[in-house]
């Protein structure tokens, strides 16, 4: 193979990569314009399935939030442990806590969206803020900071949900890198006026917005997607805001084994095929350009006559990746994994490829 062909092919993939990373730089270099703290009443909604221990940690942290007027909707989604008893205990202690006890029915067996719909119907406030039972608010100002996203007539608010750090763990570093790069993507898209997803660990929207699109009805039978598919369907450049303030972060306990994480990601990746066509195209092109870069780099180094030209392209590409992704990860308080970006990127890309082929054969059937 001539060096000219190898160089041109690699240069094409590098160019596409660079264009994407300039687009994704919006998060890392974003200047927050958060000036108004909303005082409007909000409802915090927590869907819990077998989460008795996590609720014992989360609920006291929610009750300590500095927002002046809120209620907490605790949903027991047909748990088989003592989740319901824990909810009832907290309900007896504080009048702000409301209970929703979900009993499975034949039509919506094991469907989290059904449970969330009942919780949303229970809420008395227009503004709804969602957090998972295994999460913790990063600060006592989490609720009022996220609620500030509803100002200026916004009806959807995208937040960041990170994971706890564990030293000397490749899996933990990969989980935090994947979470960070995903947030860099969906927040940058939203800031550019093209929102396509959010995460249920830290997401807000109004009940009116929920009912305007008939809730989850268009994807009720799809496993997962109570967060990203809803946002993909309902979000526009005019109704969506992004909150990147550290006070508004949430933190979750990550999976501690590769098997558990793999199972979790199989559920998550299953929803992407239901995104709008333009989002599937843009995200797919980004992924293919990464795969193409790795393959073209290897081929270039093996068959290229002058490997210095190939090395120059690789260095240029990674310099931009380190700048853009590193800046974004720093924004999300994930600076410790920045030196390992090249390794984590390769590991994540080929893991995602494996997840795709695994799900083609047998997609998962339950959310938990």
PDB file of N, CA, C and O in Angstrom, residues 80 102 174 332:
ATOM      1  N   UNK A  80     -39.272  -6.645  46.264  1.00  0.00           N
ATOM      2  CA  UNK A  80     -39.443  -7.871  47.045  1.00  0.00           C
ATOM      3  C   UNK A  80     -38.648  -7.793  48.352  1.00  0.00           C
ATOM      4  O   UNK A  80     -38.650  -8.735  49.131  1.00  0.00           O
ATOM      5  N   UNK A 102     -46.398   0.569  43.726  1.00  0.00           N
ATOM      6  CA  UNK A 102     -46.750   0.001  42.429  1.00  0.00           C
ATOM      7  C   UNK A 102     -46.881  -1.511  42.541  1.00  0.00           C
ATOM      8  O   UNK A 102     -45.963  -2.196  43.005  1.00  0.00           O
ATOM      9  N   UNK A 174     -13.012   3.292  33.583  1.00  0.00           N
ATOM     10  CA  UNK A 174     -13.774   3.179  32.341  1.00  0.00           C
ATOM     11  C   UNK A 174     -15.200   3.684  32.529  1.00  0.00           C
ATOM     12  O   UNK A 174     -15.733   4.406  31.675  1.00  0.00           O
ATOM     13  N   UNK A 332     -16.324  18.098  35.023  1.00  0.00           N
ATOM     14  CA  UNK A 332     -17.113  17.130  35.765  1.00  0.00           C
ATOM     15  C   UNK A 332     -16.363  16.542  36.966  1.00  0.00           C
ATOM     16  O   UNK A 332     -16.780  15.543  37.532  1.00  0.00           O
TER      17      UNK A 332
END
